[in-house]
XYZ file of C-alpha atoms in Angstrom:
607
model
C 110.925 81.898 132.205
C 113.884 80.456 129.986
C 115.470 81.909 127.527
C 116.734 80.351 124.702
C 118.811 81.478 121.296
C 119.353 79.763 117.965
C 121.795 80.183 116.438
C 122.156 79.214 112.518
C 125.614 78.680 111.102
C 125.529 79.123 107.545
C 128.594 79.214 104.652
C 127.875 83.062 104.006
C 125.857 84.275 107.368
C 125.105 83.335 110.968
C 122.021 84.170 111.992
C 120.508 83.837 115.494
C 116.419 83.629 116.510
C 115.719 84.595 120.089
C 112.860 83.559 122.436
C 111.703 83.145 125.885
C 109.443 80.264 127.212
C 107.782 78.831 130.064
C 107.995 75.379 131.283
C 105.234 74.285 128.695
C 105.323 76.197 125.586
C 106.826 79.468 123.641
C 105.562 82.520 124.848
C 107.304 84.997 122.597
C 109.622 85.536 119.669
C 112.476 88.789 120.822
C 114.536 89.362 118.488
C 116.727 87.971 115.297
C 120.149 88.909 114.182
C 122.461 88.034 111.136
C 126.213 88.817 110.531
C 128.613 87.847 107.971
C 130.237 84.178 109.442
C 133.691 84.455 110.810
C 135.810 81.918 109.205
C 134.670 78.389 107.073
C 131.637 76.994 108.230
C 131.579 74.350 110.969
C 134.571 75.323 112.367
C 136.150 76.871 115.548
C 136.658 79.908 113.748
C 132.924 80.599 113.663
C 132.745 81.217 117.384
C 133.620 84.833 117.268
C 130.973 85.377 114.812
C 128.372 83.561 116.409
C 129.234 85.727 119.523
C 128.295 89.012 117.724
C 125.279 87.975 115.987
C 124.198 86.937 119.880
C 125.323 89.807 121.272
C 123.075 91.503 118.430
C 120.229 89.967 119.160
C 120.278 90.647 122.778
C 120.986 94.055 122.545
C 117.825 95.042 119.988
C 115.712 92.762 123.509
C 117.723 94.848 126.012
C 118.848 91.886 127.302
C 122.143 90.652 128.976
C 124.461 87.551 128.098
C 124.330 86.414 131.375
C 120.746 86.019 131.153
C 120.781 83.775 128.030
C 119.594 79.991 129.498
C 120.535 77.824 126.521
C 122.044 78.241 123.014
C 121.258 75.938 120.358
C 123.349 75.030 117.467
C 122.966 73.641 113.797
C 124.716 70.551 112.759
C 127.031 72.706 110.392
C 128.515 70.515 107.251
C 131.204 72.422 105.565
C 131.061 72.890 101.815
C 134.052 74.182 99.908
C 133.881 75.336 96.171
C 136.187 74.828 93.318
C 137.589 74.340 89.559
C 138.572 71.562 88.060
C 139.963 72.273 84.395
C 138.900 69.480 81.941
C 141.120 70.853 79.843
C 144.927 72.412 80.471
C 146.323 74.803 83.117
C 148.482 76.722 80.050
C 147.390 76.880 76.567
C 149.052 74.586 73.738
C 150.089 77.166 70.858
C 153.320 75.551 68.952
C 155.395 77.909 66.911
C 153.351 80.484 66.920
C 153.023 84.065 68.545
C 149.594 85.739 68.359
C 148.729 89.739 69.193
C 144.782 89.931 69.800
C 144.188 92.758 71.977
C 141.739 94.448 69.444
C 142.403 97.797 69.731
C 139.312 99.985 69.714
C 140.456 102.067 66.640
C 142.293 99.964 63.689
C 142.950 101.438 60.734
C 142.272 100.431 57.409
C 140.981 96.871 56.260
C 141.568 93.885 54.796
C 144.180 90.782 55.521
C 147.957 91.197 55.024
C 150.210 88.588 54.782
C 153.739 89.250 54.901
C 157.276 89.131 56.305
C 157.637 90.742 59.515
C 160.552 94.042 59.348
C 161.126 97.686 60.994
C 160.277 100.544 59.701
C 164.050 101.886 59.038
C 164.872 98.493 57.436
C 162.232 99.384 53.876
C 165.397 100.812 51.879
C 166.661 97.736 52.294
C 163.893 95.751 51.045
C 163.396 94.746 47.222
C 160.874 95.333 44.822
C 157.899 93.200 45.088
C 158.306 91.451 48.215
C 155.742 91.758 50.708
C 156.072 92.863 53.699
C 154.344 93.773 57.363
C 155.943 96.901 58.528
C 156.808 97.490 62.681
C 157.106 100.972 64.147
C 158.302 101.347 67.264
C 157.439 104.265 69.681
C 158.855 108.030 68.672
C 158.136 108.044 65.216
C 155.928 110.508 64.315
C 152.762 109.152 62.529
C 153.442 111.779 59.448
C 156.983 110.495 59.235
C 155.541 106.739 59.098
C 152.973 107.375 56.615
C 156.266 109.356 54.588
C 158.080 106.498 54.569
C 155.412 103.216 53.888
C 154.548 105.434 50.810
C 157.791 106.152 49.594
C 158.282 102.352 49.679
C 155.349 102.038 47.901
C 156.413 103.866 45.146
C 159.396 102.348 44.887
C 157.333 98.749 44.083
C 157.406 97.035 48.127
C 154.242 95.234 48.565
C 153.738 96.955 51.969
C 150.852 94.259 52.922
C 150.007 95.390 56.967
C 151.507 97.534 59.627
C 151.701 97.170 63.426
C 152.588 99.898 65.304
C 153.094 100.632 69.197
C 151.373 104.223 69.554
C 147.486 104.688 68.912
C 148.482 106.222 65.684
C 146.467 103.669 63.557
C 143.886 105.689 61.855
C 145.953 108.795 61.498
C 148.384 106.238 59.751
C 145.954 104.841 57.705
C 144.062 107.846 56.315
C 147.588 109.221 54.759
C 148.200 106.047 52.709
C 148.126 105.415 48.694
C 145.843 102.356 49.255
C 143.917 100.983 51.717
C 145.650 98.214 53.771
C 145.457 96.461 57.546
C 146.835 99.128 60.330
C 146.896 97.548 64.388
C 147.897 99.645 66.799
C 148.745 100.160 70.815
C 150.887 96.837 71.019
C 152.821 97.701 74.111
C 155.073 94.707 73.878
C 156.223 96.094 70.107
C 160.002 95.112 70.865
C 158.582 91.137 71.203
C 157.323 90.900 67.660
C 159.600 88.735 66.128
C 161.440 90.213 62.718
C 162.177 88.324 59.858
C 159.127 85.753 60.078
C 155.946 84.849 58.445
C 152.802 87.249 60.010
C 149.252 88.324 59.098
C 147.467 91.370 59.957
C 143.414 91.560 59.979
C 141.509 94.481 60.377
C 137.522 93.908 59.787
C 135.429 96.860 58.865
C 133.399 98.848 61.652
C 130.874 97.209 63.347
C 132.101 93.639 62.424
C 135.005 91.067 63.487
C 137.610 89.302 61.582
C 137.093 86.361 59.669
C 140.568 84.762 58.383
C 142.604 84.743 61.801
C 139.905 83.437 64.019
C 139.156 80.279 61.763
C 142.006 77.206 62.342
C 141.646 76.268 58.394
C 142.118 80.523 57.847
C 145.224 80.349 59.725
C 146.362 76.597 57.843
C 145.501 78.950 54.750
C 147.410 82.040 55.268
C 150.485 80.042 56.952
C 150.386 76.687 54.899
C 150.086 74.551 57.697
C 149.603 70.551 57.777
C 146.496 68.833 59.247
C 148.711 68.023 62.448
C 150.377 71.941 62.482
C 146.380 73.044 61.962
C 145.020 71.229 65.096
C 148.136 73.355 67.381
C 146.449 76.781 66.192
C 142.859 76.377 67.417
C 143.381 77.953 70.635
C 144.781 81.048 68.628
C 141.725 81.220 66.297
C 139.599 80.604 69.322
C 141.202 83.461 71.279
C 140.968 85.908 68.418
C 136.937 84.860 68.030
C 134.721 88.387 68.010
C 137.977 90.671 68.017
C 137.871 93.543 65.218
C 141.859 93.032 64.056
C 144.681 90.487 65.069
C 148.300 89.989 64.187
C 149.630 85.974 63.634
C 153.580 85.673 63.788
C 155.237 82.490 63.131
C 158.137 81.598 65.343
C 160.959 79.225 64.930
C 160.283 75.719 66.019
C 160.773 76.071 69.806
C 159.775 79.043 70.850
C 156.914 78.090 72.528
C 157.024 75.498 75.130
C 153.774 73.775 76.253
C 153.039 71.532 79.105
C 149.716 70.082 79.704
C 147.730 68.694 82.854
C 145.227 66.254 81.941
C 141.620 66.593 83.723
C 141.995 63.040 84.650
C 138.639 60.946 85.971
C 136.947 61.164 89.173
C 135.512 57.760 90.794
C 132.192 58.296 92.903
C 132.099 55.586 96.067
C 127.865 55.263 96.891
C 125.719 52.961 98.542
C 124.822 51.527 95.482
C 128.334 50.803 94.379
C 131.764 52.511 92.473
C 131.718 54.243 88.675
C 134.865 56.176 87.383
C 133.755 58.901 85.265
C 136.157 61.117 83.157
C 135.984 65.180 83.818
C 135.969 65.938 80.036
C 132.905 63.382 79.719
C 131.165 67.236 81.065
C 129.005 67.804 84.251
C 126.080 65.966 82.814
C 128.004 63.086 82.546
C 129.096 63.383 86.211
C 126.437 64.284 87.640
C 124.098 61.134 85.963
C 127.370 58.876 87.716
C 126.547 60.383 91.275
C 122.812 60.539 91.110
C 122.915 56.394 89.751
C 125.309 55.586 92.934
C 123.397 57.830 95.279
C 124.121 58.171 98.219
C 127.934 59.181 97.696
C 130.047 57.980 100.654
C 133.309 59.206 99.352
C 134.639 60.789 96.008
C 138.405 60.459 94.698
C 140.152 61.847 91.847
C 143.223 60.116 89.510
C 146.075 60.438 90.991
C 148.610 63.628 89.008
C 145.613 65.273 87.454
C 143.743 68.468 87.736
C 140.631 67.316 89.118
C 143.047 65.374 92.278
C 144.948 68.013 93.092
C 141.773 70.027 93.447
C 140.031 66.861 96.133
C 142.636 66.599 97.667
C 142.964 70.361 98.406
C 139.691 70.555 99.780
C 140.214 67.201 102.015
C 143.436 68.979 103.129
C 141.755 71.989 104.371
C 139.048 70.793 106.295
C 141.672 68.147 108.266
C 143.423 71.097 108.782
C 140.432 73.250 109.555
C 138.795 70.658 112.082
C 141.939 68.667 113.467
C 140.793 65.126 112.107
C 142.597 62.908 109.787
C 143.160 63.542 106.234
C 141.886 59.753 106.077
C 138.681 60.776 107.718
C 137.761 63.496 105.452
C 134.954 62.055 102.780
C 133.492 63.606 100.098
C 129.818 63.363 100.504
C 128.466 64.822 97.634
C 129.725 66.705 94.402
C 127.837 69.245 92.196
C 129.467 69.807 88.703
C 128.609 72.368 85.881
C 130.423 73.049 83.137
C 131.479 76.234 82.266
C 134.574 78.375 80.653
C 137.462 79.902 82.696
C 139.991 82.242 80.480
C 143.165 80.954 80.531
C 146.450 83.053 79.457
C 147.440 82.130 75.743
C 151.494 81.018 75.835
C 152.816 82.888 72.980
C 150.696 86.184 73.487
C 152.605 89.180 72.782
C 149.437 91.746 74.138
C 148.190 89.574 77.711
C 145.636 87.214 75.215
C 143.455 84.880 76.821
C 141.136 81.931 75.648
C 138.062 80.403 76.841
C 138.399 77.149 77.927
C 136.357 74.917 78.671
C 136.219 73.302 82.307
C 134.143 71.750 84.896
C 133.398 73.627 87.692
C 133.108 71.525 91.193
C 131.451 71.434 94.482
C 132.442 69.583 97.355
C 130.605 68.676 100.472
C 133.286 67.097 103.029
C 131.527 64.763 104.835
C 133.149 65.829 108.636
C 132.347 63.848 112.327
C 130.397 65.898 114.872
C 133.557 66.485 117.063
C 133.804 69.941 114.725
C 130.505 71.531 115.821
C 130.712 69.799 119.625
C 134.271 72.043 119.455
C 132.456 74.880 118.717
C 129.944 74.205 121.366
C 132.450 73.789 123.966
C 134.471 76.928 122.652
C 131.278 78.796 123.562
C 130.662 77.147 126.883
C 134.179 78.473 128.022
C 133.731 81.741 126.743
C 130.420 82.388 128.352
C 129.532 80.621 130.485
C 126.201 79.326 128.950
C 124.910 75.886 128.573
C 124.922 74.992 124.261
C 123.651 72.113 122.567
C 123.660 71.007 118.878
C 120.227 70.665 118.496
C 119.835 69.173 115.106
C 120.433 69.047 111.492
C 119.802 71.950 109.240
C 117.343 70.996 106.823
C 115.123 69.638 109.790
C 115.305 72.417 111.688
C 114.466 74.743 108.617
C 111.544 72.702 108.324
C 109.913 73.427 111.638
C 110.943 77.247 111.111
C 109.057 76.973 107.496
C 106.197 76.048 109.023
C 105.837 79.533 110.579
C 104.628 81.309 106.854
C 101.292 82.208 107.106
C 99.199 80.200 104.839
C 101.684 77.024 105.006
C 100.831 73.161 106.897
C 101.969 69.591 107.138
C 102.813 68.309 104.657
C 105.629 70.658 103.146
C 108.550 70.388 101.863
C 110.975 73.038 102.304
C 114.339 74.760 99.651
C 117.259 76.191 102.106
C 119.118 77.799 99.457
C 122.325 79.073 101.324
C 125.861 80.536 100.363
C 127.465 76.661 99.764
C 125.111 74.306 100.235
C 121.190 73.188 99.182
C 119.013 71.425 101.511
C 115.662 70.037 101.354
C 113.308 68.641 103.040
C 110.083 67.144 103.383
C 107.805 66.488 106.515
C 104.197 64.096 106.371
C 101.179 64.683 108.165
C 102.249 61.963 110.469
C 105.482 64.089 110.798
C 108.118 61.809 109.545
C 110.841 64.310 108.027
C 113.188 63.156 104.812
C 116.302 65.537 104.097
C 118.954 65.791 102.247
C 122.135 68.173 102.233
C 123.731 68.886 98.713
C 127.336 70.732 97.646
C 126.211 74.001 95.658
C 124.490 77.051 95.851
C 125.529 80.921 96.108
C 128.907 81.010 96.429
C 129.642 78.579 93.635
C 127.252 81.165 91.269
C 130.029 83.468 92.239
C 132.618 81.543 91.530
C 130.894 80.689 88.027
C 130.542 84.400 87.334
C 133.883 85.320 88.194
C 136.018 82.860 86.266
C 133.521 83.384 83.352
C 133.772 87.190 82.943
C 136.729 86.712 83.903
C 137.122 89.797 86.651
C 139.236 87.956 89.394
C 137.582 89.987 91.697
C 135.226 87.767 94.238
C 133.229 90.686 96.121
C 132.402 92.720 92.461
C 131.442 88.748 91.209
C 128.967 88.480 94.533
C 127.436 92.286 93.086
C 126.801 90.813 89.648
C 125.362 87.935 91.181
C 122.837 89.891 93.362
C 121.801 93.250 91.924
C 120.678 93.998 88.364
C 122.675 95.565 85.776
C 122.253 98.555 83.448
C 124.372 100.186 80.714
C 125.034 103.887 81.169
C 124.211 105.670 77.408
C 124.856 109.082 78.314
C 125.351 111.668 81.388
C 121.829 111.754 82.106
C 120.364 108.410 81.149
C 120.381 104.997 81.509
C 119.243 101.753 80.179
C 118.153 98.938 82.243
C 118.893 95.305 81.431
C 115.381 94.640 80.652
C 115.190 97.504 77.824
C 114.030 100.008 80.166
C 115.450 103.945 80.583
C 115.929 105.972 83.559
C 115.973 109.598 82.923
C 118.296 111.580 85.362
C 118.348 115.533 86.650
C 121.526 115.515 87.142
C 124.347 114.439 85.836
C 125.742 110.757 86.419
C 129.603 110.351 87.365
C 131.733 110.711 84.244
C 133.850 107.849 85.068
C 130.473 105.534 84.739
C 130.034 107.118 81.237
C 129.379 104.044 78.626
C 130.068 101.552 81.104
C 128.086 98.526 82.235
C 127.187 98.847 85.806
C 125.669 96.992 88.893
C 122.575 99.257 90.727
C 123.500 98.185 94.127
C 121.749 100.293 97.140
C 121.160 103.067 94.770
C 124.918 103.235 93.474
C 126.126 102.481 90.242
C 129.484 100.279 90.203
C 130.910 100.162 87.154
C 132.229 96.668 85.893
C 135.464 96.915 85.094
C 135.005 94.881 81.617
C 134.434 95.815 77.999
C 132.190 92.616 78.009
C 128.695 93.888 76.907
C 125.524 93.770 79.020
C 123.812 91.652 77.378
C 126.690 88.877 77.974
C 127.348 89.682 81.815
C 123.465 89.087 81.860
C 123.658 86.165 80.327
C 126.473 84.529 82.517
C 124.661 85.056 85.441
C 120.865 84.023 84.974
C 122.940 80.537 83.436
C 125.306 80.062 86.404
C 121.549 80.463 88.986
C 120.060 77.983 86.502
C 123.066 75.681 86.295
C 123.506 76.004 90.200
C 119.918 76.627 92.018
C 117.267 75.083 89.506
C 119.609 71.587 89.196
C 120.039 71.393 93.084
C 116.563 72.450 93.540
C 115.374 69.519 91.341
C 117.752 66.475 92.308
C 117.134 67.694 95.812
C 113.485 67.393 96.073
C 113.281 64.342 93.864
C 115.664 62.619 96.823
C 113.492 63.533 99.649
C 109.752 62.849 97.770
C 108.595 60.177 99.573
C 108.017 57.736 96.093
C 111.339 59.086 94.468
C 108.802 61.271 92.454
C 108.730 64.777 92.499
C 105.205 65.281 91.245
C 104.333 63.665 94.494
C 105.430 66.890 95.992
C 102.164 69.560 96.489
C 104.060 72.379 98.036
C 107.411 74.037 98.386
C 108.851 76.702 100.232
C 111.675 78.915 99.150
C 113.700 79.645 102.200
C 117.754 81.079 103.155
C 119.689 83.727 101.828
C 119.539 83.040 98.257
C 116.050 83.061 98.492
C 116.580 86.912 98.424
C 117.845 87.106 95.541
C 116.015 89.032 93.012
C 115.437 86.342 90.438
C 116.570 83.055 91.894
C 113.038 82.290 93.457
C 111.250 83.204 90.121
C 113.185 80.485 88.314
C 113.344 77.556 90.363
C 109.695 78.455 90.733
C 108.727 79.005 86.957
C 111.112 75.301 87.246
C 109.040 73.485 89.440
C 105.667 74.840 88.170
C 106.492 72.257 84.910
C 105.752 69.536 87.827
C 102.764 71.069 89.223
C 104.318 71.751 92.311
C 102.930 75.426 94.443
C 106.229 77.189 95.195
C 107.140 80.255 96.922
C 109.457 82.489 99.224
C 108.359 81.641 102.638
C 107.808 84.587 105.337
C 109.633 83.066 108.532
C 106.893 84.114 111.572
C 105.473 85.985 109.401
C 108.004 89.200 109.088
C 111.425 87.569 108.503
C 110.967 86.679 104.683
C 113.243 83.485 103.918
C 115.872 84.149 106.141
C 116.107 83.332 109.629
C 113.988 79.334 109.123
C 116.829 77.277 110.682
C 117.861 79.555 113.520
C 113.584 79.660 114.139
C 113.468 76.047 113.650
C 116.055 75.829 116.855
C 114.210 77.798 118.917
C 111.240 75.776 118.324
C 113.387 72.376 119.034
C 113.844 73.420 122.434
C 110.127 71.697 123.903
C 109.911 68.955 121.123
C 113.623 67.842 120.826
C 115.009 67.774 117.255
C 112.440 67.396 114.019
């Protein structure tokens, strides 16, 4: 009797199937096992992982290492993740300064336009000229409101007031007439004195209107075509906020620098196109699929979209010991999306949402990586390993084990970095195809959208389902459900947003609103799983079609998740294509195909 273990290397987990056969044929499945991988895949620093999740296995057989015959390995293709900015790395704001933090309780309403002086310095000021009043911390609100009407009286067009304590209302309400009051500007002492500002402070329940329009701004400050075009990325950081404060600085002030996004050029089989990142993903991606299959991808030398290629080339040379020259690029998955980037000028830590193109790169390594790893084992236990084949193939064969599936089938391996597919004929031939993108780049979507800057809490939003807490003993679910409770919920989730994860409630430490954190994530598993899921299948169908595809199977470990299989199969059902999760020998679900598909390799050789 031999027994063998496969072992699945995967971007997220490494999972391991084991069984036990005779000279002829399996005679039983033992066990599975999956842990979190150690280090990036396809590299040396998976081995200590791989060790556990065998170690796992064995112990739920009550078996020994020592009597392990033969472990078989994946072909493991590292796939690394990241952003390329089609726009800028800082925001271009020229004599301007901008406070936006929209303060949950403005007082009054209305738009004041004024010049900018402290409290103490009104007895000084004239008669009719108007004015935007500071007050610094320690002044009593009564002693403010004292003071902004006794320069009322005296004929000071007191237009606005911004003021460091949370004293807004109480301000406000003790007034002669109604004007703009923003409060809780922490950085109070940074307003600059003595310049041009407006104050805007929309009425309850809606946003402002004047400082979050370019041509409002142009208006208010009298600016020229070419000084308007320099204040959209205020207006566009002040979009949905309830009040905002403009300043104009002195020429200088502000410095900008810019980093251009800069053009990628795709090497394929079918020749070279350059293609420029602001162009947008759709434009990048219609470049790769037209030069398909990509043997290499390089970005313009000093730009944003370089720097981030040639990061990832440097860390799998470093990762794997080969030459930097060595390292291709053998596929790219772009989407575009927004990332919040920190407005130069901001007096109150404002950010805008700029667009960008999100990236993912498949480096293209040589099998001296994974024979590394095999050998790493061999010394550490003593055990015979082989790298039995590539992924997608072997998740084929372990497909095949869901009930109710045959020949022919193609299969989805939705994983943490990288999609695969594959397709095998009744006469067995097998077609696959390994493509950059899949769970961890919906993280990385979610995260620089909302942005949290928080990876794990991004991974929670991706995989659990969110709710909004509406009082101590209720809550509402994101699909317009309520939950009643008997007893009381944590105060500190009170009116949040959370994630239900393992019956928990983690609150998300935004104010964005449920309805958007929804939002960002069902479109970064669109942008992500239903594109891959669609380019990859229409590579491996046989005629290039993919209506020439009768059934799919949903397999790996976002498979899981609770709404990615329900949209790339609501996707493919457009096609007339059956699709489903698949049910690995028939009690593992989705997970566990390739690490099955190993095991199965043993008698047969690779698929």
């Amino acid at each position: 009797m031999t027994i063998v273990a496969g072992v699945d290397i995967g971007n997220s987990t490494t999972e391991v199937c084991l069984a036990t056969f005779d000279s002829l044929s399996l005679i039983k499945y033992l066990a599975s096992s999956i842990i979190k991988t150690t280090g990036i895949k396809g590299t040396v620093a998976n081995v200590p992982g791989i060790v556990i999740a065998l170690e796992e296995a064995l112990k739920k057989s009550g078996l020994k290492m020592s009597e392990l015959d033969e472990i078989r390995l994946n072909e493991a293709t590292p796939v690394i993740g990241d952003l390329a900015m089609e726009t800028i790395t800082e925001t271009i704001i020229t004599e301007s300064t901008m406070i936006g933090h929209n303060p949950s309780t403005p007082g009054g309403v209305g738009l004041g336009v004024g010049t900018t002086v402290w409290l103490s310095q009104l007895v000084g000021i004239i008669a009719g000229e108007k004015v935007l009043c500071v007050i610094p911390a320690g002044i009593d609100f009564q002693e403010a409101a004292d003071a902004l009407n006794e320069a009322m009286t005296r004929g000071i067009d007191v237009q606005g007031v911004i003021v460091k304590q949370d004293d807004a209302v109480l301000i406000a309400n003790r007034l002669k007439r109604i004007i703009p009051v923003v409060d809780e500007v922490t950085l109070i002492d940074k307003v600059p004195l003595g310049m041009m500002a407006a104050v805007e402070v929309a009425e309850a329940g809606q946003t402002i209107t004047t400082l979050s329009n370019p041509y409002g701004i142009a208006t208010v400050f009298k600016l020229s075509a070419e000084e308007t075009k320099m204040v959209v990325p205020i207006a566009r950081a002040l979009i949905g906020n309830r009040s905002a404060v403009v300043v104009r600085t002195p020429a200088g002030d502000v410095k900008a620098r810019t980093i251009s996004a800069g053009f990628i050029t795709v090497f394929g089989a079918k020749g070279k196109a350059d293609i420029d990142v602001d162009a947008g993903a759709a434009r990048i991606m219609a470049t790769v699929e037209r030069v398909q299959p990509v043997l290499d991808v390089q970005g313009e030398a000093g730009t944003n979209v370089s720097g981030m290629l040639e990061r990832v080339r440097q860390v799998m040379s470093e990762l794997t010991s080969q030459p930097l020259g060595e390292m291709k690029i053998q596929d790219v998955l772009a989407v575009d999306t927004f990332v919040p980037q920190k407005v130069q000028g901001g007096l109150a830590g404002e950010f805008a949402l700029e667009n960008a193109v999100a990236l993912s790169a498949m480096v293209k390594t040589s099998r001296l990586p994974m024979q590394q790893i095999a050998d790493q084992l061999t010394k550490n236990l003593g055990l015979r390993v082989v790298i039995a084949g590539v992924e997608a193939n072997m998740a084929i064969r372990g497909a095949l084990t869901t009930p109710g599936t045959d020949k022919p089938l193609a299969i989805l391996d939705m994983g943490g970095g990288s999609t695969d597919a594959a397709i095998i004929t009744r006469d067995e031939r097998v077609l696959s195809i390994h493509l950059a993108g899949a769970g961890d780049m919906v993280t990385m979507l979610i995260n620089s959208e909302l942005g949290l800057n928080d990876f794990d809490l991004s991974e929670d939003i991706k995989k659990y389902p969110l709710a909004k807490v509406e009082s101590l003993f209720h809550i509402r679910l994101e699909d317009g459900t309520v939950r009643f409770y008997e007893h009381h919920l944590p105060p500190e989730v009170f009116s949040r947003v959370v994630i239900l994860k393992a019956g928990d409630m983690v609150p998300i430490p935004t104010n964005h609103p449920l309805d958007k954190v929804r939002h960002v994530r069902r479109e970064a598993k669109k942008r992500v799983f239903v594109t891959n899921a669609l380019r990859s299948l229409a590579r491996v169908a046989p005629t290039g079609n993919i209506r020439h595809i009768d059934f799919v199977v949903l397999v790996g470990g976002s498979a899981l998740d609770f709404e990615v299989a329900d949209m790339v199969t609501d996707a493919l059902a457009e096609y007339g294509i059956v699709c489903g999760r698949g049910n690995i020998r028939g009690s593992e679900g989705p997970r566990n195909a390739v690490a099955t598909g190993l095991v199965l390799s043993y008698l047969g050789g690779e698929a």
